[in-house]
Amino acid sequence: MTGCAVPPEGDRRSGTACAGESRVSGVAIATAILELVVCFHHAVLGDDQGITDTTARLRDLTDGGDYAYYTDIAHFMVGLPLPQPSTIRWTRTEADVRSAWRGLVQARQQRLPAGN
């Protein structure tokens, strides 16, 4: 990757330029990780369209691969049901994992300044 600029706060394109660069350079896992981080960002801000877009890109990147559980985590972060039963065997119950990821988002939301 040659470097990425961070878009202004609230810009839905957060991570899009970086994701494109990582795909071109063949670093698919970096792209998936970046999309998961961007999904966390949208979840904290409550950006439904950003969540939808990012989750779709994440699903496309990880579908059937070693990192398919990233899509599960994205759903857990935003409190959405999984579109289909998970094939992942978690080290704890799925409810525990879901609660932990959702808790991270909620803790970050509480730290945002008023009005965000």
PDB file of N, CA and C in Angstrom, residues 16-60:
ATOM      1  N   THR A  16     -12.518   3.297   2.260  1.00  0.00           N
ATOM      2  CA  THR A  16     -12.719   2.835   0.891  1.00  0.00           C
ATOM      3  C   THR A  16     -11.447   2.947   0.068  1.00  0.00           C
ATOM      4  N   ALA A  17     -10.758   4.066   0.158  1.00  0.00           N
ATOM      5  CA  ALA A  17      -9.522   4.241  -0.609  1.00  0.00           C
ATOM      6  C   ALA A  17      -8.468   3.243  -0.163  1.00  0.00           C
ATOM      7  N   CYS A  18      -8.332   3.074   1.134  1.00  0.00           N
ATOM      8  CA  CYS A  18      -7.353   2.117   1.649  1.00  0.00           C
ATOM      9  C   CYS A  18      -7.713   0.699   1.243  1.00  0.00           C
ATOM     10  N   ALA A  19      -8.999   0.378   1.292  1.00  0.00           N
ATOM     11  CA  ALA A  19      -9.442  -0.958   0.912  1.00  0.00           C
ATOM     12  C   ALA A  19      -9.100  -1.228  -0.549  1.00  0.00           C
ATOM     13  N   GLY A  20      -9.330  -0.249  -1.399  1.00  0.00           N
ATOM     14  CA  GLY A  20      -9.010  -0.417  -2.808  1.00  0.00           C
ATOM     15  C   GLY A  20      -7.532  -0.660  -3.021  1.00  0.00           C
ATOM     16  N   GLU A  21      -6.700   0.094  -2.327  1.00  0.00           N
ATOM     17  CA  GLU A  21      -5.261  -0.081  -2.455  1.00  0.00           C
ATOM     18  C   GLU A  21      -4.820  -1.457  -1.974  1.00  0.00           C
ATOM     19  N   SER A  22      -5.407  -1.942  -0.876  1.00  0.00           N
ATOM     20  CA  SER A  22      -4.977  -3.238  -0.356  1.00  0.00           C
ATOM     21  C   SER A  22      -5.420  -4.367  -1.277  1.00  0.00           C
ATOM     22  N   ARG A  23      -6.561  -4.222  -1.964  1.00  0.00           N
ATOM     23  CA  ARG A  23      -6.983  -5.241  -2.927  1.00  0.00           C
ATOM     24  C   ARG A  23      -6.012  -5.298  -4.094  1.00  0.00           C
ATOM     25  N   VAL A  24      -5.631  -4.128  -4.577  1.00  0.00           N
ATOM     26  CA  VAL A  24      -4.715  -4.064  -5.711  1.00  0.00           C
ATOM     27  C   VAL A  24      -3.370  -4.682  -5.347  1.00  0.00           C
ATOM     28  N   SER A  25      -2.923  -4.449  -4.128  1.00  0.00           N
ATOM     29  CA  SER A  25      -1.614  -4.963  -3.724  1.00  0.00           C
ATOM     30  C   SER A  25      -1.676  -6.427  -3.296  1.00  0.00           C
ATOM     31  N   GLY A  26      -2.859  -7.030  -3.314  1.00  0.00           N
ATOM     32  CA  GLY A  26      -2.979  -8.451  -3.004  1.00  0.00           C
ATOM     33  C   GLY A  26      -3.010  -8.766  -1.526  1.00  0.00           C
ATOM     34  N   VAL A  27      -3.328  -7.830  -0.711  1.00  0.00           N
ATOM     35  CA  VAL A  27      -3.340  -8.051   0.732  1.00  0.00           C
ATOM     36  C   VAL A  27      -4.796  -8.193   1.177  1.00  0.00           C
ATOM     37  N   ALA A  28      -5.413  -9.302   0.818  1.00  0.00           N
ATOM     38  CA  ALA A  28      -6.838  -9.495   1.073  1.00  0.00           C
ATOM     39  C   ALA A  28      -7.170  -9.475   2.559  1.00  0.00           C
ATOM     40  N   ILE A  29      -6.345 -10.084   3.391  1.00  0.00           N
ATOM     41  CA  ILE A  29      -6.656 -10.110   4.819  1.00  0.00           C
ATOM     42  C   ILE A  29      -6.602  -8.701   5.407  1.00  0.00           C
ATOM     43  N   ALA A  30      -5.677  -7.894   4.936  1.00  0.00           N
ATOM     44  CA  ALA A  30      -5.617  -6.511   5.410  1.00  0.00           C
ATOM     45  C   ALA A  30      -6.892  -5.769   5.040  1.00  0.00           C
ATOM     46  N   THR A  31      -7.416  -6.061   3.869  1.00  0.00           N
ATOM     47  CA  THR A  31      -8.659  -5.429   3.436  1.00  0.00           C
ATOM     48  C   THR A  31      -9.810  -5.863   4.333  1.00  0.00           C
ATOM     49  N   ALA A  32      -9.882  -7.140   4.648  1.00  0.00           N
ATOM     50  CA  ALA A  32     -10.951  -7.639   5.518  1.00  0.00           C
ATOM     51  C   ALA A  32     -10.859  -7.014   6.909  1.00  0.00           C
ATOM     52  N   ILE A  33      -9.656  -6.916   7.436  1.00  0.00           N
ATOM     53  CA  ILE A  33      -9.474  -6.294   8.752  1.00  0.00           C
ATOM     54  C   ILE A  33      -9.892  -4.833   8.698  1.00  0.00           C
ATOM     55  N   LEU A  34      -9.490  -4.144   7.650  1.00  0.00           N
ATOM     56  CA  LEU A  34      -9.857  -2.744   7.496  1.00  0.00           C
ATOM     57  C   LEU A  34     -11.375  -2.588   7.432  1.00  0.00           C
ATOM     58  N   GLU A  35     -12.049  -3.431   6.689  1.00  0.00           N
ATOM     59  CA  GLU A  35     -13.504  -3.357   6.586  1.00  0.00           C
ATOM     60  C   GLU A  35     -14.156  -3.617   7.944  1.00  0.00           C
ATOM     61  N   LEU A  36     -13.598  -4.517   8.738  1.00  0.00           N
ATOM     62  CA  LEU A  36     -14.136  -4.773  10.072  1.00  0.00           C
ATOM     63  C   LEU A  36     -13.976  -3.539  10.960  1.00  0.00           C
ATOM     64  N   VAL A  37     -12.840  -2.881  10.859  1.00  0.00           N
ATOM     65  CA  VAL A  37     -12.607  -1.643  11.615  1.00  0.00           C
ATOM     66  C   VAL A  37     -13.580  -0.549  11.162  1.00  0.00           C
ATOM     67  N   VAL A  38     -13.784  -0.430   9.855  1.00  0.00           N
ATOM     68  CA  VAL A  38     -14.716   0.571   9.327  1.00  0.00           C
ATOM     69  C   VAL A  38     -16.138   0.256   9.797  1.00  0.00           C
ATOM     70  N   CYS A  39     -16.485  -1.013   9.870  1.00  0.00           N
ATOM     71  CA  CYS A  39     -17.806  -1.400  10.364  1.00  0.00           C
ATOM     72  C   CYS A  39     -17.960  -0.976  11.828  1.00  0.00           C
ATOM     73  N   PHE A  40     -16.912  -1.166  12.627  1.00  0.00           N
ATOM     74  CA  PHE A  40     -16.941  -0.708  14.021  1.00  0.00           C
ATOM     75  C   PHE A  40     -17.188   0.801  14.069  1.00  0.00           C
ATOM     76  N   HIS A  41     -16.497   1.534  13.227  1.00  0.00           N
ATOM     77  CA  HIS A  41     -16.647   2.987  13.144  1.00  0.00           C
ATOM     78  C   HIS A  41     -18.103   3.360  12.861  1.00  0.00           C
ATOM     79  N   HIS A  42     -18.695   2.729  11.850  1.00  0.00           N
ATOM     80  CA  HIS A  42     -20.081   3.020  11.491  1.00  0.00           C
ATOM     81  C   HIS A  42     -21.048   2.601  12.607  1.00  0.00           C
ATOM     82  N   ALA A  43     -20.739   1.494  13.270  1.00  0.00           N
ATOM     83  CA  ALA A  43     -21.598   1.038  14.369  1.00  0.00           C
ATOM     84  C   ALA A  43     -21.590   2.051  15.508  1.00  0.00           C
ATOM     85  N   VAL A  44     -20.415   2.566  15.847  1.00  0.00           N
ATOM     86  CA  VAL A  44     -20.305   3.554  16.916  1.00  0.00           C
ATOM     87  C   VAL A  44     -21.098   4.804  16.569  1.00  0.00           C
ATOM     88  N   LEU A  45     -21.022   5.233  15.308  1.00  0.00           N
ATOM     89  CA  LEU A  45     -21.727   6.443  14.885  1.00  0.00           C
ATOM     90  C   LEU A  45     -23.203   6.195  14.598  1.00  0.00           C
ATOM     91  N   GLY A  46     -23.621   4.926  14.573  1.00  0.00           N
ATOM     92  CA  GLY A  46     -25.011   4.615  14.269  1.00  0.00           C
ATOM     93  C   GLY A  46     -25.369   4.875  12.814  1.00  0.00           C
ATOM     94  N   ASP A  47     -24.391   4.731  11.935  1.00  0.00           N
ATOM     95  CA  ASP A  47     -24.567   4.992  10.504  1.00  0.00           C
ATOM     96  C   ASP A  47     -25.081   3.720   9.820  1.00  0.00           C
ATOM     97  N   ASP A  48     -26.397   3.599   9.718  1.00  0.00           N
ATOM     98  CA  ASP A  48     -27.005   2.387   9.169  1.00  0.00           C
ATOM     99  C   ASP A  48     -26.560   2.084   7.744  1.00  0.00           C
ATOM    100  N   GLN A  49     -26.501   3.111   6.884  1.00  0.00           N
ATOM    101  CA  GLN A  49     -26.086   2.869   5.498  1.00  0.00           C
ATOM    102  C   GLN A  49     -24.624   2.445   5.440  1.00  0.00           C
ATOM    103  N   GLY A  50     -23.789   3.082   6.236  1.00  0.00           N
ATOM    104  CA  GLY A  50     -22.381   2.693   6.291  1.00  0.00           C
ATOM    105  C   GLY A  50     -22.213   1.258   6.762  1.00  0.00           C
ATOM    106  N   ILE A  51     -23.013   0.861   7.753  1.00  0.00           N
ATOM    107  CA  ILE A  51     -22.971  -0.515   8.259  1.00  0.00           C
ATOM    108  C   ILE A  51     -23.374  -1.491   7.156  1.00  0.00           C
ATOM    109  N   THR A  52     -24.458  -1.171   6.458  1.00  0.00           N
ATOM    110  CA  THR A  52     -24.944  -2.036   5.381  1.00  0.00           C
ATOM    111  C   THR A  52     -23.892  -2.190   4.288  1.00  0.00           C
ATOM    112  N   ASP A  53     -23.329  -1.078   3.851  1.00  0.00           N
ATOM    113  CA  ASP A  53     -22.329  -1.104   2.778  1.00  0.00           C
ATOM    114  C   ASP A  53     -21.078  -1.869   3.198  1.00  0.00           C
ATOM    115  N   THR A  54     -20.598  -1.577   4.386  1.00  0.00           N
ATOM    116  CA  THR A  54     -19.363  -2.205   4.860  1.00  0.00           C
ATOM    117  C   THR A  54     -19.552  -3.696   5.095  1.00  0.00           C
ATOM    118  N   THR A  55     -20.678  -4.069   5.671  1.00  0.00           N
ATOM    119  CA  THR A  55     -20.943  -5.485   5.919  1.00  0.00           C
ATOM    120  C   THR A  55     -21.028  -6.259   4.606  1.00  0.00           C
ATOM    121  N   ALA A  56     -21.623  -5.653   3.584  1.00  0.00           N
ATOM    122  CA  ALA A  56     -21.700  -6.305   2.272  1.00  0.00           C
ATOM    123  C   ALA A  56     -20.305  -6.513   1.686  1.00  0.00           C
ATOM    124  N   ARG A  57     -19.455  -5.491   1.782  1.00  0.00           N
ATOM    125  CA  ARG A  57     -18.080  -5.629   1.269  1.00  0.00           C
ATOM    126  C   ARG A  57     -17.324  -6.698   2.061  1.00  0.00           C
ATOM    127  N   LEU A  58     -17.517  -6.703   3.366  1.00  0.00           N
ATOM    128  CA  LEU A  58     -16.844  -7.684   4.219  1.00  0.00           C
ATOM    129  C   LEU A  58     -17.296  -9.101   3.863  1.00  0.00           C
ATOM    130  N   ARG A  59     -18.597  -9.266   3.642  1.00  0.00           N
ATOM    131  CA  ARG A  59     -19.118 -10.579   3.259  1.00  0.00           C
ATOM    132  C   ARG A  59     -18.495 -11.035   1.943  1.00  0.00           C
ATOM    133  N   ASP A  60     -18.399 -10.127   0.963  1.00  0.00           N
ATOM    134  CA  ASP A  60     -17.799 -10.469  -0.324  1.00  0.00           C
ATOM    135  C   ASP A  60     -16.336 -10.889  -0.170  1.00  0.00           C
TER     136      ASP A  60
END
